[in-house]
Amino acid sequence: MARISLTPPRSLFYRVTEWYSKHAYQAVLDPVKALGHNTRVLRADLRFEQAVAKWNALDPGLKALAEMATAASIGCSWCMDFGYWASRREGIDARKLEDVPVWRDSDAYTPLERDVMEYAEAMTANPPQVTDDLAERLLGALGEAAYVELTAMVAVENLRSRINSALGLTSQGFKDHCEVPQRPSAAPAGPADGN
């Protein structure tokens, strides 16, 4: 259950954003509803996401795996749900997306994909646990521009996942069920009530 109302004030800016969200995603995204309580935060978030969408040095499949591994590491079921749906729309292999929470035990990934997911988890750890060896392997495989983008994408997904998790946003139904593994102290994340 969301920790904030998903019925923000219906300012003109919010209504335009709501219309765009319905048009682009066939639903108003719960993060839009939550951030709609502060127009300046919502506006800044949308501008930032538009800029991030233009980054193109990193392979889209690797980017998707990095985002999903980050979201799984944080435990953001909304991000896993939406990330799966968005990545499938881009043609990313469903099995690779489904196996992200158990990537170490899956045979679905290449060595580079494994390094990308390990990097996402290592960056997300607090404090970060990135090793020189892992960074060198990624730099060698990706080049500097894509490595910088990978690093920035993991940081961006940390921002998204931490905001959504803290606001109590859960799966919105973009995927039938959430693949986020539960931590012993965490309550199970169920599907959203359709708000």
Short mmCIF file of N, CA and C in Angstrom, two decimals:
data_model
loop_
_atom_site.label_atom_id
_atom_site.label_comp_id
_atom_site.label_asym_id
_atom_site.label_seq_id
_atom_site.Cartn_x
_atom_site.Cartn_y
_atom_site.Cartn_z
N MET A 1 0.85 -1.17 0.00
CA MET A 1 0.00 0.00 0.00
C MET A 1 0.90 1.24 0.00
N ALA A 2 0.57 2.14 -0.87
CA ALA A 2 1.36 3.37 -0.98
C ALA A 2 1.29 4.15 0.33
N ARG A 3 2.40 4.80 0.67
CA ARG A 3 2.47 5.59 1.89
C ARG A 3 2.01 7.02 1.68
N ILE A 4 1.63 7.34 0.45
CA ILE A 4 1.15 8.67 0.11
C ILE A 4 -0.06 8.50 -0.80
N SER A 5 -0.97 9.42 -0.74
CA SER A 5 -2.15 9.36 -1.59
C SER A 5 -1.74 9.34 -3.06
N LEU A 6 -2.41 8.54 -3.83
CA LEU A 6 -2.17 8.50 -5.27
C LEU A 6 -3.22 9.33 -6.02
N THR A 7 -3.78 10.30 -5.31
CA THR A 7 -4.70 11.26 -5.91
C THR A 7 -4.20 12.66 -5.60
N PRO A 8 -3.19 13.12 -6.35
CA PRO A 8 -2.62 14.45 -6.09
C PRO A 8 -3.54 15.56 -6.56
N PRO A 9 -3.23 16.79 -6.18
CA PRO A 9 -3.99 17.93 -6.69
C PRO A 9 -3.94 17.94 -8.22
N ARG A 10 -5.05 18.29 -8.83
CA ARG A 10 -5.17 18.19 -10.30
C ARG A 10 -4.82 19.52 -10.97
N SER A 11 -3.58 19.92 -10.79
CA SER A 11 -3.09 21.12 -11.45
C SER A 11 -3.07 20.89 -12.96
N LEU A 12 -2.96 21.97 -13.71
CA LEU A 12 -2.88 21.85 -15.17
C LEU A 12 -1.68 20.99 -15.57
N PHE A 13 -0.53 21.22 -14.95
CA PHE A 13 0.66 20.44 -15.28
C PHE A 13 0.43 18.96 -14.99
N TYR A 14 -0.19 18.64 -13.84
CA TYR A 14 -0.46 17.25 -13.52
C TYR A 14 -1.42 16.62 -14.54
N ARG A 15 -2.45 17.35 -14.93
CA ARG A 15 -3.42 16.80 -15.89
C ARG A 15 -2.75 16.51 -17.24
N VAL A 16 -1.86 17.39 -17.67
CA VAL A 16 -1.13 17.16 -18.93
C VAL A 16 -0.23 15.92 -18.79
N THR A 17 0.45 15.82 -17.66
CA THR A 17 1.32 14.67 -17.41
C THR A 17 0.50 13.39 -17.33
N GLU A 18 -0.65 13.44 -16.70
CA GLU A 18 -1.55 12.31 -16.60
C GLU A 18 -1.99 11.86 -18.00
N TRP A 19 -2.35 12.81 -18.85
CA TRP A 19 -2.76 12.49 -20.22
C TRP A 19 -1.63 11.79 -20.96
N TYR A 20 -0.41 12.35 -20.85
CA TYR A 20 0.73 11.75 -21.54
C TYR A 20 0.99 10.33 -21.04
N SER A 21 0.93 10.13 -19.74
CA SER A 21 1.17 8.82 -19.16
C SER A 21 0.16 7.80 -19.67
N LYS A 22 -1.11 8.19 -19.70
CA LYS A 22 -2.14 7.29 -20.23
C LYS A 22 -1.88 6.95 -21.69
N HIS A 23 -1.48 7.96 -22.45
CA HIS A 23 -1.21 7.76 -23.88
C HIS A 23 0.01 6.85 -24.10
N ALA A 24 1.07 7.06 -23.34
CA ALA A 24 2.30 6.32 -23.54
C ALA A 24 2.29 4.93 -22.90
N TYR A 25 1.62 4.78 -21.76
CA TYR A 25 1.71 3.54 -20.99
C TYR A 25 0.37 2.87 -20.73
N GLN A 26 -0.71 3.42 -21.25
CA GLN A 26 -2.06 2.92 -21.03
C GLN A 26 -2.48 2.95 -19.57
N ALA A 27 -1.76 3.72 -18.77
CA ALA A 27 -2.08 3.89 -17.35
C ALA A 27 -1.32 5.11 -16.84
N VAL A 28 -1.82 5.71 -15.79
CA VAL A 28 -1.07 6.77 -15.13
C VAL A 28 -0.12 6.06 -14.17
N LEU A 29 1.17 6.28 -14.36
CA LEU A 29 2.17 5.61 -13.54
C LEU A 29 2.05 6.06 -12.09
N ASP A 30 2.10 5.11 -11.16
CA ASP A 30 2.00 5.46 -9.75
C ASP A 30 3.06 6.45 -9.29
N PRO A 31 4.32 6.38 -9.78
CA PRO A 31 5.28 7.41 -9.39
C PRO A 31 4.85 8.81 -9.83
N VAL A 32 4.19 8.93 -10.97
CA VAL A 32 3.67 10.22 -11.42
C VAL A 32 2.61 10.71 -10.43
N LYS A 33 1.74 9.81 -10.01
CA LYS A 33 0.70 10.18 -9.05
C LYS A 33 1.32 10.63 -7.73
N ALA A 34 2.32 9.88 -7.27
CA ALA A 34 2.95 10.22 -5.99
C ALA A 34 3.70 11.55 -6.08
N LEU A 35 4.51 11.71 -7.11
CA LEU A 35 5.28 12.95 -7.26
C LEU A 35 4.39 14.13 -7.60
N GLY A 36 3.17 13.87 -8.07
CA GLY A 36 2.23 14.93 -8.41
C GLY A 36 1.86 15.81 -7.22
N HIS A 37 2.17 15.37 -6.02
CA HIS A 37 1.92 16.19 -4.83
C HIS A 37 2.89 17.36 -4.74
N ASN A 38 3.97 17.33 -5.53
CA ASN A 38 4.94 18.42 -5.55
C ASN A 38 5.31 18.67 -7.02
N THR A 39 4.67 19.66 -7.60
CA THR A 39 4.83 19.93 -9.03
C THR A 39 6.29 20.15 -9.43
N ARG A 40 7.04 20.83 -8.60
CA ARG A 40 8.45 21.08 -8.94
C ARG A 40 9.25 19.78 -8.99
N VAL A 41 9.00 18.89 -8.06
CA VAL A 41 9.70 17.60 -8.06
C VAL A 41 9.27 16.79 -9.29
N LEU A 42 7.98 16.75 -9.57
CA LEU A 42 7.49 16.02 -10.73
C LEU A 42 8.08 16.58 -12.02
N ARG A 43 8.07 17.88 -12.17
CA ARG A 43 8.59 18.53 -13.38
C ARG A 43 10.09 18.22 -13.55
N ALA A 44 10.86 18.33 -12.47
CA ALA A 44 12.30 18.04 -12.54
C ALA A 44 12.55 16.57 -12.87
N ASP A 45 11.75 15.69 -12.28
CA ASP A 45 11.89 14.26 -12.56
C ASP A 45 11.61 13.96 -14.03
N LEU A 46 10.57 14.55 -14.57
CA LEU A 46 10.24 14.30 -15.98
C LEU A 46 11.32 14.83 -16.92
N ARG A 47 11.84 16.01 -16.64
CA ARG A 47 12.94 16.56 -17.46
C ARG A 47 14.16 15.66 -17.39
N PHE A 48 14.47 15.21 -16.19
CA PHE A 48 15.62 14.34 -15.99
C PHE A 48 15.43 13.03 -16.78
N GLU A 49 14.26 12.42 -16.67
CA GLU A 49 13.99 11.16 -17.37
C GLU A 49 14.06 11.34 -18.89
N GLN A 50 13.60 12.48 -19.39
CA GLN A 50 13.71 12.75 -20.83
C GLN A 50 15.17 12.80 -21.25
N ALA A 51 16.02 13.41 -20.45
CA ALA A 51 17.44 13.49 -20.76
C ALA A 51 18.09 12.11 -20.71
N VAL A 52 17.76 11.34 -19.68
CA VAL A 52 18.32 9.99 -19.53
C VAL A 52 17.93 9.11 -20.72
N ALA A 53 16.71 9.26 -21.21
CA ALA A 53 16.23 8.45 -22.34
C ALA A 53 17.06 8.67 -23.61
N LYS A 54 17.78 9.77 -23.69
CA LYS A 54 18.58 10.07 -24.88
C LYS A 54 19.98 9.46 -24.83
N TRP A 55 20.37 8.92 -23.67
CA TRP A 55 21.69 8.30 -23.58
C TRP A 55 21.71 7.06 -24.46
N ASN A 56 22.79 6.86 -25.23
CA ASN A 56 22.79 5.73 -26.15
C ASN A 56 24.15 5.06 -26.34
N ALA A 57 25.07 5.24 -25.41
CA ALA A 57 26.38 4.60 -25.55
C ALA A 57 26.37 3.14 -25.09
N LEU A 58 25.44 2.78 -24.23
CA LEU A 58 25.36 1.43 -23.66
C LEU A 58 24.29 0.62 -24.38
N ASP A 59 24.60 -0.62 -24.68
CA ASP A 59 23.65 -1.54 -25.32
C ASP A 59 22.35 -1.58 -24.50
N PRO A 60 21.19 -1.47 -25.16
CA PRO A 60 19.91 -1.46 -24.42
C PRO A 60 19.67 -2.70 -23.57
N GLY A 61 20.12 -3.85 -24.02
CA GLY A 61 19.95 -5.07 -23.23
C GLY A 61 20.76 -5.03 -21.95
N LEU A 62 21.99 -4.55 -22.04
CA LEU A 62 22.82 -4.41 -20.85
C LEU A 62 22.24 -3.36 -19.90
N LYS A 63 21.73 -2.29 -20.47
CA LYS A 63 21.11 -1.23 -19.66
C LYS A 63 19.91 -1.80 -18.89
N ALA A 64 19.08 -2.58 -19.57
CA ALA A 64 17.90 -3.16 -18.93
C ALA A 64 18.30 -4.09 -17.79
N LEU A 65 19.32 -4.91 -18.01
CA LEU A 65 19.76 -5.83 -16.96
C LEU A 65 20.34 -5.07 -15.77
N ALA A 66 21.07 -4.00 -16.04
CA ALA A 66 21.62 -3.19 -14.96
C ALA A 66 20.49 -2.56 -14.13
N GLU A 67 19.49 -2.02 -14.81
CA GLU A 67 18.36 -1.40 -14.10
C GLU A 67 17.60 -2.43 -13.28
N MET A 68 17.34 -3.59 -13.88
CA MET A 68 16.57 -4.62 -13.18
C MET A 68 17.36 -5.18 -11.99
N ALA A 69 18.67 -5.40 -12.16
CA ALA A 69 19.48 -5.91 -11.05
C ALA A 69 19.52 -4.91 -9.91
N THR A 70 19.58 -3.64 -10.24
CA THR A 70 19.56 -2.59 -9.21
C THR A 70 18.23 -2.60 -8.48
N ALA A 71 17.13 -2.62 -9.22
CA ALA A 71 15.80 -2.63 -8.61
C ALA A 71 15.60 -3.86 -7.73
N ALA A 72 16.07 -5.01 -8.20
CA ALA A 72 15.93 -6.24 -7.42
C ALA A 72 16.76 -6.16 -6.14
N SER A 73 17.95 -5.59 -6.24
CA SER A 73 18.83 -5.45 -5.08
C SER A 73 18.20 -4.55 -4.02
N ILE A 74 17.51 -3.51 -4.45
CA ILE A 74 16.85 -2.58 -3.52
C ILE A 74 15.52 -3.17 -3.04
N GLY A 75 14.89 -3.97 -3.87
CA GLY A 75 13.60 -4.56 -3.51
C GLY A 75 12.43 -3.73 -3.98
N CYS A 76 12.59 -3.02 -5.09
CA CYS A 76 11.51 -2.17 -5.61
C CYS A 76 10.63 -2.98 -6.57
N SER A 77 9.51 -3.44 -6.07
CA SER A 77 8.63 -4.24 -6.91
C SER A 77 8.00 -3.41 -8.03
N TRP A 78 7.74 -2.12 -7.79
CA TRP A 78 7.19 -1.29 -8.87
C TRP A 78 8.20 -1.21 -10.01
N CYS A 79 9.46 -0.99 -9.69
CA CYS A 79 10.50 -0.87 -10.72
C CYS A 79 10.70 -2.17 -11.47
N MET A 80 10.62 -3.29 -10.76
CA MET A 80 10.76 -4.60 -11.43
C MET A 80 9.58 -4.82 -12.38
N ASP A 81 8.39 -4.51 -11.92
CA ASP A 81 7.17 -4.67 -12.70
C ASP A 81 7.23 -3.82 -13.98
N PHE A 82 7.47 -2.54 -13.82
CA PHE A 82 7.53 -1.63 -14.97
C PHE A 82 8.74 -1.93 -15.84
N GLY A 83 9.88 -2.21 -15.21
CA GLY A 83 11.11 -2.50 -15.96
C GLY A 83 10.96 -3.72 -16.85
N TYR A 84 10.29 -4.74 -16.35
CA TYR A 84 10.05 -5.94 -17.16
C TYR A 84 9.21 -5.57 -18.38
N TRP A 85 8.12 -4.84 -18.14
CA TRP A 85 7.22 -4.47 -19.22
C TRP A 85 7.93 -3.60 -20.26
N ALA A 86 8.65 -2.58 -19.80
CA ALA A 86 9.34 -1.66 -20.71
C ALA A 86 10.43 -2.40 -21.50
N SER A 87 11.15 -3.28 -20.84
CA SER A 87 12.22 -4.02 -21.51
C SER A 87 11.68 -5.01 -22.53
N ARG A 88 10.57 -5.65 -22.22
CA ARG A 88 9.94 -6.57 -23.18
C ARG A 88 9.47 -5.80 -24.42
N ARG A 89 8.97 -4.58 -24.21
CA ARG A 89 8.56 -3.75 -25.35
C ARG A 89 9.74 -3.44 -26.25
N GLU A 90 10.95 -3.40 -25.69
CA GLU A 90 12.17 -3.13 -26.46
C GLU A 90 12.77 -4.41 -27.03
N GLY A 91 12.12 -5.55 -26.79
CA GLY A 91 12.58 -6.81 -27.36
C GLY A 91 13.61 -7.56 -26.54
N ILE A 92 13.78 -7.19 -25.28
CA ILE A 92 14.74 -7.88 -24.42
C ILE A 92 14.18 -9.26 -24.06
N ASP A 93 15.02 -10.27 -24.09
CA ASP A 93 14.65 -11.66 -23.83
C ASP A 93 13.94 -11.79 -22.47
N ALA A 94 12.74 -12.37 -22.49
CA ALA A 94 11.93 -12.50 -21.27
C ALA A 94 12.64 -13.32 -20.20
N ARG A 95 13.29 -14.40 -20.59
CA ARG A 95 13.95 -15.24 -19.58
C ARG A 95 15.05 -14.46 -18.86
N LYS A 96 15.80 -13.67 -19.61
CA LYS A 96 16.86 -12.89 -18.97
C LYS A 96 16.28 -11.92 -17.95
N LEU A 97 15.15 -11.32 -18.28
CA LEU A 97 14.50 -10.39 -17.35
C LEU A 97 13.94 -11.13 -16.14
N GLU A 98 13.32 -12.26 -16.37
CA GLU A 98 12.71 -13.03 -15.28
C GLU A 98 13.75 -13.58 -14.32
N ASP A 99 14.92 -13.93 -14.84
CA ASP A 99 15.95 -14.55 -14.01
C ASP A 99 16.84 -13.55 -13.28
N VAL A 100 16.62 -12.25 -13.46
CA VAL A 100 17.50 -11.27 -12.82
C VAL A 100 17.66 -11.49 -11.32
N PRO A 101 16.60 -11.72 -10.55
CA PRO A 101 16.80 -11.90 -9.11
C PRO A 101 17.65 -13.11 -8.74
N VAL A 102 17.76 -14.07 -9.65
CA VAL A 102 18.55 -15.29 -9.39
C VAL A 102 19.63 -15.44 -10.45
N TRP A 103 20.17 -14.34 -10.94
CA TRP A 103 21.08 -14.38 -12.07
C TRP A 103 22.31 -15.24 -11.82
N ARG A 104 22.78 -15.31 -10.60
CA ARG A 104 23.97 -16.13 -10.31
C ARG A 104 23.71 -17.62 -10.54
N ASP A 105 22.47 -18.05 -10.43
CA ASP A 105 22.12 -19.46 -10.60
C ASP A 105 21.54 -19.76 -11.98
N SER A 106 21.43 -18.78 -12.84
CA SER A 106 20.82 -18.94 -14.16
C SER A 106 21.90 -19.10 -15.23
N ASP A 107 21.58 -19.91 -16.23
CA ASP A 107 22.50 -20.08 -17.37
C ASP A 107 22.09 -19.18 -18.55
N ALA A 108 21.25 -18.19 -18.29
CA ALA A 108 20.71 -17.35 -19.37
C ALA A 108 21.67 -16.23 -19.81
N TYR A 109 22.75 -16.00 -19.07
CA TYR A 109 23.54 -14.79 -19.27
C TYR A 109 24.95 -15.06 -19.80
N THR A 110 25.44 -14.10 -20.56
CA THR A 110 26.82 -14.11 -21.03
C THR A 110 27.72 -13.62 -19.88
N PRO A 111 29.03 -13.85 -19.98
CA PRO A 111 29.92 -13.31 -18.95
C PRO A 111 29.82 -11.78 -18.81
N LEU A 112 29.66 -11.05 -19.92
CA LEU A 112 29.52 -9.60 -19.83
C LEU A 112 28.23 -9.22 -19.10
N GLU A 113 27.13 -9.89 -19.40
CA GLU A 113 25.87 -9.60 -18.71
C GLU A 113 26.00 -9.87 -17.21
N ARG A 114 26.71 -10.92 -16.86
CA ARG A 114 26.93 -11.22 -15.44
C ARG A 114 27.74 -10.12 -14.77
N ASP A 115 28.77 -9.63 -15.48
CA ASP A 115 29.57 -8.54 -14.93
C ASP A 115 28.73 -7.28 -14.73
N VAL A 116 27.84 -7.00 -15.68
CA VAL A 116 26.97 -5.83 -15.57
C VAL A 116 26.06 -5.93 -14.34
N MET A 117 25.48 -7.11 -14.13
CA MET A 117 24.59 -7.27 -12.97
C MET A 117 25.37 -7.27 -11.66
N GLU A 118 26.57 -7.85 -11.68
CA GLU A 118 27.41 -7.80 -10.48
C GLU A 118 27.78 -6.35 -10.16
N TYR A 119 28.08 -5.58 -11.19
CA TYR A 119 28.42 -4.16 -11.02
C TYR A 119 27.24 -3.39 -10.44
N ALA A 120 26.04 -3.65 -10.98
CA ALA A 120 24.84 -2.98 -10.47
C ALA A 120 24.64 -3.26 -8.99
N GLU A 121 24.79 -4.51 -8.60
CA GLU A 121 24.64 -4.86 -7.19
C GLU A 121 25.75 -4.24 -6.33
N ALA A 122 26.98 -4.28 -6.85
CA ALA A 122 28.12 -3.73 -6.10
C ALA A 122 27.98 -2.22 -5.91
N MET A 123 27.50 -1.52 -6.93
CA MET A 123 27.28 -0.08 -6.81
C MET A 123 26.16 0.23 -5.83
N THR A 124 25.16 -0.63 -5.78
CA THR A 124 23.97 -0.40 -4.96
C THR A 124 24.22 -0.71 -3.50
N ALA A 125 25.20 -1.56 -3.23
CA ALA A 125 25.53 -1.89 -1.83
C ALA A 125 25.91 -0.62 -1.09
N ASN A 126 25.70 -0.64 0.21
CA ASN A 126 26.02 0.52 1.03
C ASN A 126 26.99 0.12 2.13
N PRO A 127 28.26 0.51 2.04
CA PRO A 127 28.88 1.34 0.99
C PRO A 127 29.10 0.53 -0.28
N PRO A 128 29.30 1.20 -1.40
CA PRO A 128 29.52 0.49 -2.67
C PRO A 128 30.69 -0.49 -2.56
N GLN A 129 30.56 -1.62 -3.27
CA GLN A 129 31.54 -2.70 -3.20
C GLN A 129 32.20 -2.98 -4.54
N VAL A 130 32.31 -1.98 -5.41
CA VAL A 130 32.90 -2.17 -6.73
C VAL A 130 34.40 -2.44 -6.58
N THR A 131 34.85 -3.51 -7.23
CA THR A 131 36.28 -3.85 -7.18
C THR A 131 36.98 -3.31 -8.42
N ASP A 132 38.29 -3.12 -8.30
CA ASP A 132 39.09 -2.68 -9.45
C ASP A 132 39.03 -3.71 -10.58
N ASP A 133 39.05 -5.00 -10.23
CA ASP A 133 39.02 -6.06 -11.23
C ASP A 133 37.73 -6.00 -12.06
N LEU A 134 36.60 -5.84 -11.39
CA LEU A 134 35.32 -5.76 -12.09
C LEU A 134 35.27 -4.51 -12.96
N ALA A 135 35.71 -3.39 -12.44
CA ALA A 135 35.72 -2.15 -13.22
C ALA A 135 36.61 -2.29 -14.45
N GLU A 136 37.77 -2.90 -14.31
CA GLU A 136 38.67 -3.11 -15.46
C GLU A 136 38.05 -4.00 -16.52
N ARG A 137 37.40 -5.08 -16.09
CA ARG A 137 36.73 -5.98 -17.06
C ARG A 137 35.66 -5.22 -17.84
N LEU A 138 34.86 -4.43 -17.14
CA LEU A 138 33.79 -3.69 -17.80
C LEU A 138 34.35 -2.61 -18.72
N LEU A 139 35.35 -1.90 -18.28
CA LEU A 139 35.99 -0.88 -19.14
C LEU A 139 36.54 -1.51 -20.40
N GLY A 140 37.18 -2.67 -20.27
CA GLY A 140 37.74 -3.35 -21.42
C GLY A 140 36.67 -3.84 -22.39
N ALA A 141 35.56 -4.30 -21.86
CA ALA A 141 34.49 -4.84 -22.71
C ALA A 141 33.61 -3.75 -23.31
N LEU A 142 33.39 -2.68 -22.57
CA LEU A 142 32.42 -1.66 -23.00
C LEU A 142 33.06 -0.41 -23.60
N GLY A 143 34.24 -0.05 -23.16
CA GLY A 143 34.82 1.24 -23.51
C GLY A 143 34.37 2.28 -22.49
N GLU A 144 35.05 3.41 -22.51
CA GLU A 144 34.82 4.42 -21.47
C GLU A 144 33.43 5.04 -21.51
N ALA A 145 32.94 5.38 -22.70
CA ALA A 145 31.63 6.04 -22.79
C ALA A 145 30.52 5.14 -22.26
N ALA A 146 30.50 3.88 -22.67
CA ALA A 146 29.46 2.96 -22.22
C ALA A 146 29.62 2.64 -20.73
N TYR A 147 30.86 2.57 -20.25
CA TYR A 147 31.09 2.31 -18.83
C TYR A 147 30.55 3.46 -17.97
N VAL A 148 30.79 4.69 -18.42
CA VAL A 148 30.26 5.85 -17.69
C VAL A 148 28.73 5.80 -17.71
N GLU A 149 28.15 5.46 -18.86
CA GLU A 149 26.68 5.39 -18.94
C GLU A 149 26.13 4.29 -18.04
N LEU A 150 26.79 3.13 -18.01
CA LEU A 150 26.38 2.05 -17.12
C LEU A 150 26.38 2.54 -15.67
N THR A 151 27.45 3.19 -15.28
CA THR A 151 27.57 3.70 -13.92
C THR A 151 26.44 4.70 -13.62
N ALA A 152 26.19 5.59 -14.54
CA ALA A 152 25.12 6.58 -14.36
C ALA A 152 23.75 5.91 -14.32
N MET A 153 23.52 4.88 -15.15
CA MET A 153 22.22 4.21 -15.16
C MET A 153 21.95 3.50 -13.84
N VAL A 154 22.98 2.88 -13.28
CA VAL A 154 22.79 2.23 -11.98
C VAL A 154 22.45 3.28 -10.92
N ALA A 155 23.12 4.42 -10.98
CA ALA A 155 22.82 5.50 -10.03
C ALA A 155 21.39 6.02 -10.24
N VAL A 156 20.98 6.18 -11.49
CA VAL A 156 19.61 6.63 -11.79
C VAL A 156 18.60 5.63 -11.25
N GLU A 157 18.85 4.35 -11.48
CA GLU A 157 17.90 3.35 -10.99
C GLU A 157 17.87 3.31 -9.46
N ASN A 158 19.00 3.58 -8.82
CA ASN A 158 18.99 3.71 -7.36
C ASN A 158 18.05 4.82 -6.94
N LEU A 159 18.12 5.96 -7.62
CA LEU A 159 17.22 7.08 -7.32
C LEU A 159 15.77 6.65 -7.48
N ARG A 160 15.45 6.08 -8.64
CA ARG A 160 14.06 5.66 -8.90
C ARG A 160 13.58 4.65 -7.85
N SER A 161 14.36 3.58 -7.69
CA SER A 161 13.94 2.49 -6.81
C SER A 161 13.82 2.92 -5.36
N ARG A 162 14.72 3.78 -4.92
CA ARG A 162 14.66 4.21 -3.53
C ARG A 162 13.48 5.16 -3.29
N ILE A 163 13.19 6.03 -4.24
CA ILE A 163 12.01 6.88 -4.10
C ILE A 163 10.75 6.03 -4.09
N ASN A 164 10.61 5.15 -5.07
CA ASN A 164 9.39 4.34 -5.17
C ASN A 164 9.22 3.42 -3.96
N SER A 165 10.31 2.81 -3.50
CA SER A 165 10.22 1.94 -2.32
C SER A 165 9.85 2.73 -1.08
N ALA A 166 10.49 3.88 -0.88
CA ALA A 166 10.20 4.69 0.31
C ALA A 166 8.76 5.19 0.31
N LEU A 167 8.21 5.47 -0.88
CA LEU A 167 6.82 5.93 -0.98
C LEU A 167 5.83 4.77 -0.90
N GLY A 168 6.35 3.54 -0.84
CA GLY A 168 5.47 2.37 -0.71
C GLY A 168 4.81 1.95 -1.99
N LEU A 169 5.38 2.31 -3.13
CA LEU A 169 4.79 1.93 -4.41
C LEU A 169 5.15 0.49 -4.72
N THR A 170 4.15 -0.29 -5.11
CA THR A 170 4.37 -1.70 -5.43
C THR A 170 3.92 -1.96 -6.86
N SER A 171 4.04 -3.20 -7.27
CA SER A 171 3.70 -3.57 -8.64
C SER A 171 2.35 -2.98 -9.04
N GLN A 172 2.32 -2.45 -10.25
CA GLN A 172 1.11 -1.80 -10.74
C GLN A 172 0.38 -2.67 -11.76
N GLY A 173 0.88 -3.86 -12.02
CA GLY A 173 0.20 -4.76 -12.93
C GLY A 173 0.77 -4.75 -14.34
N PHE A 174 1.93 -4.16 -14.54
CA PHE A 174 2.54 -4.21 -15.87
C PHE A 174 3.02 -5.62 -16.18
N LYS A 175 3.34 -6.36 -15.19
CA LYS A 175 3.71 -7.76 -15.33
C LYS A 175 2.81 -8.53 -14.38
N ASP A 176 2.50 -9.75 -14.69
CA ASP A 176 1.56 -10.52 -13.88
C ASP A 176 1.96 -10.65 -12.42
N HIS A 177 3.24 -10.82 -12.17
CA HIS A 177 3.70 -10.91 -10.79
C HIS A 177 5.11 -10.34 -10.69
N CYS A 178 5.46 -9.99 -9.50
CA CYS A 178 6.77 -9.35 -9.28
C CYS A 178 7.82 -10.41 -8.98
N GLU A 179 9.01 -10.20 -9.53
CA GLU A 179 10.10 -11.15 -9.35
C GLU A 179 11.11 -10.69 -8.30
N VAL A 180 10.71 -9.80 -7.43
CA VAL A 180 11.64 -9.32 -6.41
C VAL A 180 11.71 -10.34 -5.29
N PRO A 181 12.89 -10.86 -4.98
CA PRO A 181 13.00 -11.79 -3.85
C PRO A 181 12.75 -11.07 -2.54
N GLN A 182 12.07 -11.72 -1.64
CA GLN A 182 11.74 -11.09 -0.37
C GLN A 182 12.86 -11.27 0.63
N ARG A 183 13.16 -10.22 1.36
CA ARG A 183 14.12 -10.30 2.45
C ARG A 183 13.36 -10.80 3.68
N PRO A 184 14.03 -11.51 4.58
CA PRO A 184 13.32 -12.06 5.74
C PRO A 184 12.54 -11.03 6.54
N SER A 185 13.04 -9.80 6.65
CA SER A 185 12.36 -8.80 7.47
C SER A 185 11.33 -7.98 6.70
N ALA A 186 11.22 -8.22 5.38
CA ALA A 186 10.32 -7.41 4.57
C ALA A 186 8.97 -8.11 4.42
N ALA A 187 7.93 -7.32 4.37
CA ALA A 187 6.60 -7.85 4.11
C ALA A 187 6.49 -8.18 2.63
N PRO A 188 5.75 -9.22 2.26
CA PRO A 188 5.61 -9.57 0.85
C PRO A 188 5.02 -8.40 0.05
N ALA A 189 5.56 -8.20 -1.13
CA ALA A 189 5.06 -7.15 -2.03
C ALA A 189 4.02 -7.76 -2.94
N GLY A 190 2.79 -7.32 -2.83
CA GLY A 190 1.73 -7.84 -3.66
C GLY A 190 1.40 -6.90 -4.79
N PRO A 191 0.51 -7.34 -5.66
CA PRO A 191 0.11 -6.45 -6.75
C PRO A 191 -0.64 -5.26 -6.21
N ALA A 192 -0.53 -4.16 -6.94
CA ALA A 192 -1.20 -2.93 -6.54
C ALA A 192 -2.70 -3.08 -6.66
N ASP A 193 -3.41 -2.23 -5.99
CA ASP A 193 -4.87 -2.31 -6.02
C ASP A 193 -5.45 -1.59 -7.23
N GLY A 194 -4.60 -1.21 -8.17
CA GLY A 194 -5.09 -0.60 -9.41
C GLY A 194 -5.30 0.90 -9.34
N ASN A 195 -4.83 1.55 -8.29
CA ASN A 195 -4.97 3.02 -8.20
C ASN A 195 -4.35 3.69 -9.36
#
